[in-house]
PDB file of C-alpha atoms in Angstrom:
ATOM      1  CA  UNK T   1       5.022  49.437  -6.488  1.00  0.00           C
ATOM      2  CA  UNK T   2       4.106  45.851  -4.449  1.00  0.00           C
ATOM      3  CA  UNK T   3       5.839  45.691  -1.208  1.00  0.00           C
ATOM      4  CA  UNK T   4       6.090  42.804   0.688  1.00  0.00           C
ATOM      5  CA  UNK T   5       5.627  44.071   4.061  1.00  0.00           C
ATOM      6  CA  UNK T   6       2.197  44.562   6.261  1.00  0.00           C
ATOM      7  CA  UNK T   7       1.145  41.386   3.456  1.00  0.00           C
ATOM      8  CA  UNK T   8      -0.684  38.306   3.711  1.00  0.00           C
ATOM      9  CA  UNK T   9       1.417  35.281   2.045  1.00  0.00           C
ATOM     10  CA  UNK T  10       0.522  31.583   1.136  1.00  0.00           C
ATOM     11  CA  UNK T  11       3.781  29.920  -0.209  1.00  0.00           C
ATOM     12  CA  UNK T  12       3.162  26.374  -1.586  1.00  0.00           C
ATOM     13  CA  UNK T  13       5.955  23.649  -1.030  1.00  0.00           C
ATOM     14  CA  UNK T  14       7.290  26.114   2.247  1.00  0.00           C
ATOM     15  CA  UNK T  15       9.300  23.376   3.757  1.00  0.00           C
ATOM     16  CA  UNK T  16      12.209  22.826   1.495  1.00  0.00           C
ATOM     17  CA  UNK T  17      14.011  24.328  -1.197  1.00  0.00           C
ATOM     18  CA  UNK T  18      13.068  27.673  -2.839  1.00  0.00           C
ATOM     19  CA  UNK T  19       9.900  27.707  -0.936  1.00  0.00           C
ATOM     20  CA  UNK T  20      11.521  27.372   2.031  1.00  0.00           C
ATOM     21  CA  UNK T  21      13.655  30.485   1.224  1.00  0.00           C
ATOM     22  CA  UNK T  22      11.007  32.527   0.174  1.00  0.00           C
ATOM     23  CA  UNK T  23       9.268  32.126   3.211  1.00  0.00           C
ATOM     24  CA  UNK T  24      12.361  34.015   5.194  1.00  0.00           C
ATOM     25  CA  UNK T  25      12.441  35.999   2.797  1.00  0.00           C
ATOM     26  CA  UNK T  26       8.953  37.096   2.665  1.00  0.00           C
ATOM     27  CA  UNK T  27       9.524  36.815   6.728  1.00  0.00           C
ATOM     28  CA  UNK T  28      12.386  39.207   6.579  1.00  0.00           C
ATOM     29  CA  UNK T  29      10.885  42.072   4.119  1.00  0.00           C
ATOM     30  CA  UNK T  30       8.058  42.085   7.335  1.00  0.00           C
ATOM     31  CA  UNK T  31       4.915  40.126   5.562  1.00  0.00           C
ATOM     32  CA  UNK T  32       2.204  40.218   8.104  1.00  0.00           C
ATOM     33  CA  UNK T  33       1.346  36.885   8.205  1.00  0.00           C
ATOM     34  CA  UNK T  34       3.172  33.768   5.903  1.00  0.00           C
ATOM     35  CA  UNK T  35       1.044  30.598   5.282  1.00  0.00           C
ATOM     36  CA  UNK T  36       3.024  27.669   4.613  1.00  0.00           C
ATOM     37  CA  UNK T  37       1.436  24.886   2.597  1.00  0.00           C
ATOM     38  CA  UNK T  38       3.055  21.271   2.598  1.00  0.00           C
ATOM     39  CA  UNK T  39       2.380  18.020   2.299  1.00  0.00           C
ATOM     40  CA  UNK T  40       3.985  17.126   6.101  1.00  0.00           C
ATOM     41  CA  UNK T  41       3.424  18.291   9.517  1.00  0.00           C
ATOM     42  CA  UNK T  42       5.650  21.322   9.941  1.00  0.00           C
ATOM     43  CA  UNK T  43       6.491  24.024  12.687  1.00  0.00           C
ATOM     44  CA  UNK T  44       8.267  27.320  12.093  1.00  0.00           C
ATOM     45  CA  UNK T  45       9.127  29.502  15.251  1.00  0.00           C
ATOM     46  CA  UNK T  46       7.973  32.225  14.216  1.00  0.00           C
ATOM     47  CA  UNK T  47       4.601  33.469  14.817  1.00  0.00           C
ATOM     48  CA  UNK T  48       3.627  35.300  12.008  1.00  0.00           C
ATOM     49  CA  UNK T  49       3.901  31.764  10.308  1.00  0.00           C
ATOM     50  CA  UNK T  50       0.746  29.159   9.942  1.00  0.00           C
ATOM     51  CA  UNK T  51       1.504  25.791   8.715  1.00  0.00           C
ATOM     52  CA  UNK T  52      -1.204  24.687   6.283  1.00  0.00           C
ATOM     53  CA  UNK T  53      -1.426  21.086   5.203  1.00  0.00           C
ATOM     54  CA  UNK T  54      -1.574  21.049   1.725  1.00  0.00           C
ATOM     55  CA  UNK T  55      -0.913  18.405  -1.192  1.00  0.00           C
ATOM     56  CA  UNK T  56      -1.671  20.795  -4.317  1.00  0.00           C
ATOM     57  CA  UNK T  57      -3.035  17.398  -6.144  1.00  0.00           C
ATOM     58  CA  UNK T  58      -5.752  16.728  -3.272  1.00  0.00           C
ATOM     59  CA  UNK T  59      -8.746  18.805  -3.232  1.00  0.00           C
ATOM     60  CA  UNK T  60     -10.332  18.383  -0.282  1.00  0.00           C
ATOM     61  CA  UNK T  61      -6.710  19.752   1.896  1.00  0.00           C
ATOM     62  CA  UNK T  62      -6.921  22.734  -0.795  1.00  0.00           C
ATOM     63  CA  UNK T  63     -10.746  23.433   0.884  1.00  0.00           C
ATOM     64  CA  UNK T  64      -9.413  23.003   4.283  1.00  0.00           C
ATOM     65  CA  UNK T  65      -6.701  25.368   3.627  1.00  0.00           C
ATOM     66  CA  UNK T  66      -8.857  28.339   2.377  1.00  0.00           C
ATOM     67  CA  UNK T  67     -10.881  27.558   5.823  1.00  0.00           C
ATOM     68  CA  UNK T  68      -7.995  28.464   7.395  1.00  0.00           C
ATOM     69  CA  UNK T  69      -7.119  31.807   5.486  1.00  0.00           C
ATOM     70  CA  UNK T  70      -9.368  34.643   6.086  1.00  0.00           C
ATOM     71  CA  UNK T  71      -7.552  37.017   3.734  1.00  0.00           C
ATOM     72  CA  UNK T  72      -4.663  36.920   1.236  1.00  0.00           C
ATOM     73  CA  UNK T  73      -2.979  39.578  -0.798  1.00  0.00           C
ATOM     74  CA  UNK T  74       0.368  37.107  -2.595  1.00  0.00           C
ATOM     75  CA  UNK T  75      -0.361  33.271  -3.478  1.00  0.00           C
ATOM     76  CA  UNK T  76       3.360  31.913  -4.753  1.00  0.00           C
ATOM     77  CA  UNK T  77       2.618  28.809  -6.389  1.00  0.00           C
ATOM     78  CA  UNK T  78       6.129  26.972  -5.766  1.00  0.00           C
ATOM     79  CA  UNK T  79       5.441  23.286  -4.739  1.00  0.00           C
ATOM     80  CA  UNK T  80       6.361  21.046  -7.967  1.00  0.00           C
ATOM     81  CA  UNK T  81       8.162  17.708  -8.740  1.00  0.00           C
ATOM     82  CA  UNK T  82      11.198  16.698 -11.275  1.00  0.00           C
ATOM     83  CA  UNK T  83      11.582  13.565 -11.680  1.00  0.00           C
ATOM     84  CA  UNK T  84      14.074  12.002 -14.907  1.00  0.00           C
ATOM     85  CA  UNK T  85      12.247  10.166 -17.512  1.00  0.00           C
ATOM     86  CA  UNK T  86      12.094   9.636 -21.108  1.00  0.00           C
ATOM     87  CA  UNK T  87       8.709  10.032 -21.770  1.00  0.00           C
ATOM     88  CA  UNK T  88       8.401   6.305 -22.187  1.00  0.00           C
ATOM     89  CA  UNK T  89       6.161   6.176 -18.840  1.00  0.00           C
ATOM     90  CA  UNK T  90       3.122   7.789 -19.498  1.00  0.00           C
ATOM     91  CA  UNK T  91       1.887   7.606 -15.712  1.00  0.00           C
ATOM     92  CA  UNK T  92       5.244   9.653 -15.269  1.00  0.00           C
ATOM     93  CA  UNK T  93       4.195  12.520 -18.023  1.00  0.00           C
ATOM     94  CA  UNK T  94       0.771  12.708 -15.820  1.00  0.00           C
ATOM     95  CA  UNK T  95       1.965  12.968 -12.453  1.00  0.00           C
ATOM     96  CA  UNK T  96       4.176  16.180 -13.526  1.00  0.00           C
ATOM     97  CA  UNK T  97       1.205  17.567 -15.011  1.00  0.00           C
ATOM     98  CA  UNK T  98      -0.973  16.320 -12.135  1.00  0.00           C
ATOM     99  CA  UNK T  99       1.359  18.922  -9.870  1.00  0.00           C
ATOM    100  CA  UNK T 100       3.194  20.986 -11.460  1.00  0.00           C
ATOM    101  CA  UNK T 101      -0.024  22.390 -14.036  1.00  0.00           C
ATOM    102  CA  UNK T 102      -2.687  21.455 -12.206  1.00  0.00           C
ATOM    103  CA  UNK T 103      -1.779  21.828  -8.814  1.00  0.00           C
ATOM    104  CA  UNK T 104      -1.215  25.422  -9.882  1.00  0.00           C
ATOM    105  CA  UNK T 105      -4.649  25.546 -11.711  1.00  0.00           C
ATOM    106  CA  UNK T 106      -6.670  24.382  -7.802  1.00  0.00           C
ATOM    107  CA  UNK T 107      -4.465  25.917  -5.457  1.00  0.00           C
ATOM    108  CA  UNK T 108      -5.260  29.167  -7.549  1.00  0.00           C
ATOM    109  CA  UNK T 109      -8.970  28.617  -7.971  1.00  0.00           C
ATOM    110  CA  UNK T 110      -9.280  27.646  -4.629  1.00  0.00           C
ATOM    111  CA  UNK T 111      -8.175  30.929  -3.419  1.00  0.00           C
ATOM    112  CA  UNK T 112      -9.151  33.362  -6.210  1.00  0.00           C
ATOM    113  CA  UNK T 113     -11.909  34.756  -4.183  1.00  0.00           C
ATOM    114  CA  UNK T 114      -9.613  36.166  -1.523  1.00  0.00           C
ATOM    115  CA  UNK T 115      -7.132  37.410  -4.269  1.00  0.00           C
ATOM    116  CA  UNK T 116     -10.070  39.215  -6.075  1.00  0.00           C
ATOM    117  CA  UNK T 117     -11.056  40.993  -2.756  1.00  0.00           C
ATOM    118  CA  UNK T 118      -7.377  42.482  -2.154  1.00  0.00           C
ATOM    119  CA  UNK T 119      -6.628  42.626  -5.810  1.00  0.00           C
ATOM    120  CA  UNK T 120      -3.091  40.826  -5.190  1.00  0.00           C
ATOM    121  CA  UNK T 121      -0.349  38.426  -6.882  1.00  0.00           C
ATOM    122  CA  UNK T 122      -0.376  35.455  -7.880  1.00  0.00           C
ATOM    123  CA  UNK T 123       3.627  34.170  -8.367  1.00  0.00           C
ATOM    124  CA  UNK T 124       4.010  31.007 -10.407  1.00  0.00           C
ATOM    125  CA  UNK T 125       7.316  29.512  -9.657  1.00  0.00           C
ATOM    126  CA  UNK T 126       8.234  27.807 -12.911  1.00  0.00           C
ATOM    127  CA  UNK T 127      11.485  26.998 -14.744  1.00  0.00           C
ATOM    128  CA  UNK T 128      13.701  27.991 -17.472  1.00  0.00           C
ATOM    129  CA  UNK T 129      12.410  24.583 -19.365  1.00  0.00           C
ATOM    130  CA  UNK T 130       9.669  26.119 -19.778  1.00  0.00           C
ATOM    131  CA  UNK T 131      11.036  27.967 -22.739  1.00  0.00           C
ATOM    132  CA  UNK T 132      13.078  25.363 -23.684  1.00  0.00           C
ATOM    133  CA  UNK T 133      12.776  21.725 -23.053  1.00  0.00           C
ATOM    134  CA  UNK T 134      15.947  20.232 -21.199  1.00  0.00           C
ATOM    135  CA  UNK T 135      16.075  16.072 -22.578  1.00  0.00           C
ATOM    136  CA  UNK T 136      17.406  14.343 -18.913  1.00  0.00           C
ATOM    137  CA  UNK T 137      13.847  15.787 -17.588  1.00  0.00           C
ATOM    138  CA  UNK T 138      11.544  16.128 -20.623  1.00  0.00           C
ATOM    139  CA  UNK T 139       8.113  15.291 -18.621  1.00  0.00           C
ATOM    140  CA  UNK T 140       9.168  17.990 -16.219  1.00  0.00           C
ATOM    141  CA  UNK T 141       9.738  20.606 -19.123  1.00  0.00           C
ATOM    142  CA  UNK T 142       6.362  19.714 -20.586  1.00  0.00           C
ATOM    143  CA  UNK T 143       4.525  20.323 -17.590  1.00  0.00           C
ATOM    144  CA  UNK T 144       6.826  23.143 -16.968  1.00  0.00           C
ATOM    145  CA  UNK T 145       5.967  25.192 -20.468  1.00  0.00           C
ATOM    146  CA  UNK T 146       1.976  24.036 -19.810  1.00  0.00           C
ATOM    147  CA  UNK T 147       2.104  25.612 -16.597  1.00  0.00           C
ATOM    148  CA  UNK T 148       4.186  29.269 -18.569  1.00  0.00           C
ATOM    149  CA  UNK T 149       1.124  29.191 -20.999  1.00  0.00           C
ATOM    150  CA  UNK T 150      -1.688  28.814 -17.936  1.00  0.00           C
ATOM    151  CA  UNK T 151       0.294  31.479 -16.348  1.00  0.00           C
ATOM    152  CA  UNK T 152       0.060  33.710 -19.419  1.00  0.00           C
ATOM    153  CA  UNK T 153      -4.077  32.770 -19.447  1.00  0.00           C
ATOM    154  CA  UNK T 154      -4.470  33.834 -15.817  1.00  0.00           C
ATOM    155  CA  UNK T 155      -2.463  36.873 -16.513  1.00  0.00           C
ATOM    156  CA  UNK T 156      -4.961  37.831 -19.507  1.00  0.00           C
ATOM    157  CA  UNK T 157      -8.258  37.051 -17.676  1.00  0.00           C
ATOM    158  CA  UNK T 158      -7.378  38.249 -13.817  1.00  0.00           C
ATOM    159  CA  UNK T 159      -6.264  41.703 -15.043  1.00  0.00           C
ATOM    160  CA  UNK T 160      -9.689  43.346 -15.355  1.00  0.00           C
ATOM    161  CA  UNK T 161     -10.284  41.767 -11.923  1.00  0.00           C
ATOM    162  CA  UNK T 162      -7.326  43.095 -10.525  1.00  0.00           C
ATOM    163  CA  UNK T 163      -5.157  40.332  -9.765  1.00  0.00           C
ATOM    164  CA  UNK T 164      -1.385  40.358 -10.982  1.00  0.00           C
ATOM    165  CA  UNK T 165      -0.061  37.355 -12.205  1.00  0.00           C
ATOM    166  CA  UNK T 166       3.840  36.755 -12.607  1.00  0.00           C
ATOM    167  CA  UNK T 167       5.881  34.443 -14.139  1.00  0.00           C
ATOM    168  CA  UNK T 168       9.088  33.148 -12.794  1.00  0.00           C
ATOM    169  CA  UNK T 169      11.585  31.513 -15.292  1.00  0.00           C
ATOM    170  CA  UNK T 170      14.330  30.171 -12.832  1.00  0.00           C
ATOM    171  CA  UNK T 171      17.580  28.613 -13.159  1.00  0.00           C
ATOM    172  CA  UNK T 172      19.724  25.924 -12.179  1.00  0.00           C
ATOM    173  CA  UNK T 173      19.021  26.514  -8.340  1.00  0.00           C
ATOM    174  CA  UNK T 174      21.251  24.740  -5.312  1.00  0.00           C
ATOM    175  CA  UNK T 175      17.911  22.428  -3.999  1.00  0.00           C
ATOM    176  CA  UNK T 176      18.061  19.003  -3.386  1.00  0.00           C
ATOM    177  CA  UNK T 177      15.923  18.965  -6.579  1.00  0.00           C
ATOM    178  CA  UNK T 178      19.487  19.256  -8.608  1.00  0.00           C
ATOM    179  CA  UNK T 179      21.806  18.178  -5.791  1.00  0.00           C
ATOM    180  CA  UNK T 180      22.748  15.547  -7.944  1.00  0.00           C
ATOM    181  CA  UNK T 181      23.581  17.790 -11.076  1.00  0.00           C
ATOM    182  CA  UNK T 182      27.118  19.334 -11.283  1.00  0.00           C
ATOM    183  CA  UNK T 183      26.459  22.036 -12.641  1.00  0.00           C
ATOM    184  CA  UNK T 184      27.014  26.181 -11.764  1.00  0.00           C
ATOM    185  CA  UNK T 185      23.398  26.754  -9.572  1.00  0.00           C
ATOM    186  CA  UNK T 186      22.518  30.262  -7.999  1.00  0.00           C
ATOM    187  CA  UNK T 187      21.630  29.737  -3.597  1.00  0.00           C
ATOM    188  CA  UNK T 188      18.332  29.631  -2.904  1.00  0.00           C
ATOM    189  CA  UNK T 189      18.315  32.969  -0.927  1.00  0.00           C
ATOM    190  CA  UNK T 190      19.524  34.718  -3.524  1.00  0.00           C
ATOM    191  CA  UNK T 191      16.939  33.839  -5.773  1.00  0.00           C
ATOM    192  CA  UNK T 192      14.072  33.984  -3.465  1.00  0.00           C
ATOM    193  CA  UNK T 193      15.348  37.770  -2.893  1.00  0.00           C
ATOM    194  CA  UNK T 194      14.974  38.545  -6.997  1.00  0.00           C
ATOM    195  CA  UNK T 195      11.421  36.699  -6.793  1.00  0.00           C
ATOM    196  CA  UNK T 196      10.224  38.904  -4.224  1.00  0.00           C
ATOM    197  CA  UNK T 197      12.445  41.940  -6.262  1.00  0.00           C
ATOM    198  CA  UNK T 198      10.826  40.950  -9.100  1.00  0.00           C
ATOM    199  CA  UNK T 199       7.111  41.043  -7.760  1.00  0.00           C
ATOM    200  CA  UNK T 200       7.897  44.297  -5.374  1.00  0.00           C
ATOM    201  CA  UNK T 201       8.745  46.287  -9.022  1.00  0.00           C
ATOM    202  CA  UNK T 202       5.980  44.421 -10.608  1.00  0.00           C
ATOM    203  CA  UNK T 203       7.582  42.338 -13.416  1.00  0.00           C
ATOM    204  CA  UNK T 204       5.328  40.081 -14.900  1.00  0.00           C
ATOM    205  CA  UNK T 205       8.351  37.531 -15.678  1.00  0.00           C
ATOM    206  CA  UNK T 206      10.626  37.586 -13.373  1.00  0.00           C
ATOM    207  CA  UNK T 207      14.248  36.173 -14.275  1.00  0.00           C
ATOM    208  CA  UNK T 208      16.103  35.275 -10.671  1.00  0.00           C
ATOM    209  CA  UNK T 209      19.218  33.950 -11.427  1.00  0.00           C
ATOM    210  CA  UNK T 210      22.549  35.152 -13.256  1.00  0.00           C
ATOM    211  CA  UNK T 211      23.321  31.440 -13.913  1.00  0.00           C
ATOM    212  CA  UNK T 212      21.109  31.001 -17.009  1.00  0.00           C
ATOM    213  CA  UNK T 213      17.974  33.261 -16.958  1.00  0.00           C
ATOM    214  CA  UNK T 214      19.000  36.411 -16.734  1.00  0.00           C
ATOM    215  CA  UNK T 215      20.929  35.831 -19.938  1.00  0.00           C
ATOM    216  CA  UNK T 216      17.841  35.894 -21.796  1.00  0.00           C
ATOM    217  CA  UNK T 217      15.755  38.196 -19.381  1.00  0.00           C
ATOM    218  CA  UNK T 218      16.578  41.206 -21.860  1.00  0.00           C
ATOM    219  CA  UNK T 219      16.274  39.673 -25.363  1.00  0.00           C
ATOM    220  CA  UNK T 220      12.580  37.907 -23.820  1.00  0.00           C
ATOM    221  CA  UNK T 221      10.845  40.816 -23.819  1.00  0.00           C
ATOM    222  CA  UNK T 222      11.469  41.415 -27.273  1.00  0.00           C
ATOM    223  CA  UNK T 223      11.198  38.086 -28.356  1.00  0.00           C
ATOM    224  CA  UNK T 224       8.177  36.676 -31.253  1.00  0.00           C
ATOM    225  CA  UNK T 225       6.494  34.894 -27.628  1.00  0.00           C
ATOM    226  CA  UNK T 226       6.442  38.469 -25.766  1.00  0.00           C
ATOM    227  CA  UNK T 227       4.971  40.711 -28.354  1.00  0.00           C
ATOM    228  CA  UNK T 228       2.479  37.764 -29.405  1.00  0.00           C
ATOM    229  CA  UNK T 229       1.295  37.593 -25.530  1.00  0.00           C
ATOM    230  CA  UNK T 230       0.758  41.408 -25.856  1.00  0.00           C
ATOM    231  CA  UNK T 231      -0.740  41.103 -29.028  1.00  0.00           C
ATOM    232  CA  UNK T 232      -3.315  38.151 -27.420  1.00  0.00           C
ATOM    233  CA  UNK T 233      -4.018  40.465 -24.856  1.00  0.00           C
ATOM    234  CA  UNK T 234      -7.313  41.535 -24.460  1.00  0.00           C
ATOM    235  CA  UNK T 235      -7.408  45.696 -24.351  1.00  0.00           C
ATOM    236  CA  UNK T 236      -8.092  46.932 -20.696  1.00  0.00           C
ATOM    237  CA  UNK T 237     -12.160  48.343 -20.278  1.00  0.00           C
ATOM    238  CA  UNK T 238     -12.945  51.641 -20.966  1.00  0.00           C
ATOM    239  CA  UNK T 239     -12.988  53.771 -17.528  1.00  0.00           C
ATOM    240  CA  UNK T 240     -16.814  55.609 -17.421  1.00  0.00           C
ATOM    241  CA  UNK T 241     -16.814  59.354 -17.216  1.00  0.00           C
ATOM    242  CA  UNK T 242     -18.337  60.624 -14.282  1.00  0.00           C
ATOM    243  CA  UNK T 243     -22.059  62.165 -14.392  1.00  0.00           C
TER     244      UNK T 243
END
C-alpha cells in the first residue's frame, strides 16, 4: 500500500478549499515535505510546508516551481474554477478548459520527470460532473469529463513507467465554490481524509463523499465506462527471465 507519511507532496490550489484541507491532511498523516502551489503569496507555519507560486495556466511559474522541487513522490492536481454559464460565452467554455484540463495536462508534464524517478501518484481532483453533466455549470462539467478522460490517458501510458494515476469523482463539497448552493455538501476534511484513504489503498477512482459519489462508487466499477477503460488498456510488458 501508498502511505502518506516520510512523502514528498505538491498540492495545487493549497490555499483554499479542498486543497487547503488536503494539505493538513497530508500534514497530519506526517508527509515529509508539502508544496503548496497558488496563485497568491501565502505562508503556512509549519515548516515542512513551501509555498510555491503557481497559476496552473502560466508556464513560465510552472518552470519556476519544478526549480524549486528537487524530488516528488504525490502531485494532487486540485486547483480548478466553476463558474455558471450557459455555454453561450465561448471565452467562458475556454477558460474552464484553459484550467481545469489543461492546467492539469502542464502542471503534470512539468513535473513528470520527478514522478518517473520515485515512481509516485499523480491525484486528479475532479468532480462528479464529470460523469454526468450538471446544466447551472455546463462549461465546468465539460472541462470536468475532458479532464476524467486525460486522467484515464495518463493512467494507461504512466503505468509501464511506474507512475499511479487516480481519479477523484467528488461531491457536493462545503467550499466557497458552492457556498451559494443549498444543498446537503460533505466538510472538506472529511473528504480530503477519503482522498488520501483512497490513494493510501491505491484506488484508481476514488469516491470521497457519502453525499452523492459514493452512491455510485460500487455500481462504477462495473459499469460499460469501467470495463471499456480495462478493455483500452494496454497489457502490462512481459517481465525477462533471468540468464
Amino acid at each position: 500500500m501508498t502511505t502518506i507519511a516520510g512523502k514528498n507532496i505538491l498540492i495545487t490550489g493549497a490555499n483554499r478549499g479542498i486543497g487547503q484541507a488536503l494539505l493538513e491532511e497530508a500534514l497530519r498523516r506526517g508527509a515529509r515535505q508539502v508544496y503548496a502551489g497558488t496563485r497568491e503569496l501565502f505562508t503556512h507555519p509549519d515548516e515542512r510546508v513551501t509555498p510555491l507560486l503557481l497559476d496552473v495556466t502560466d508556464a513560465a511559474q510552472m518552470q519556476q516551481a519544478v526549480q524549486t522541487v528537487p524530488s516528488l513522490d504525490i502531485l494532487v492536481n486540485n486547483a480548478g474554477v466553476a463558474l455558471p454559464d450557459d455555454l453561450s460565452d465561448r471565452a467562458a467554455l475556454e477558460h474552464h478548459l484553459s484550467v481545469n484540463v489543461l492546467g492539469i495536462h502542464g502542471v503534470t508534464r512539468a513535473f513528470l520527470p520527478l514522478l518517473i524517478r520515485s515512481r509516485g501518484n499523480i491525484v486528479n481532483n475532479l468532480s462528479i460532473a464529470a460523469v454526468a453533466p450538471m446544466p447551472i455549470i455546463p462549461a465546468y462539467s465539460i472541462s470536468k469529463a475532458a479532464a476524467f478522460s486525460l486522467t484515464q490517458a495518463q493512467r494507461m501510458l504512466l503505468a509501464d513507467q511506474g507512475v499511479t494515476v487516480h481519479a477523484v469523482l467528488t461531491g457536493p463539497t462545503d467550499t466557497d465554490m458552492n457556498r451559494e448552493y443549498d444543498i446537503p455538501k460533505a466538510s472538506r476534511q472529511s473528504v480530503a481524509q477519503a482522498i488520501f484513504d483512497g490513494v493510501e489503498k491505491e484506488e484508481e477512482d476514488i469516491f470521497p463523499d457519502p453525499m452523492s459519489s459514493q452512491a455510485i462508487a460500487t455500481d462504477w466499477q462495473n459499469s460499460p465506462a469501467k470495463t471499456l477503460e480495462r478493455a483500452f488498456a494496454p497489457a502490462p510488458a512481459p517481465e525477462l527471465a533471468e540468464s
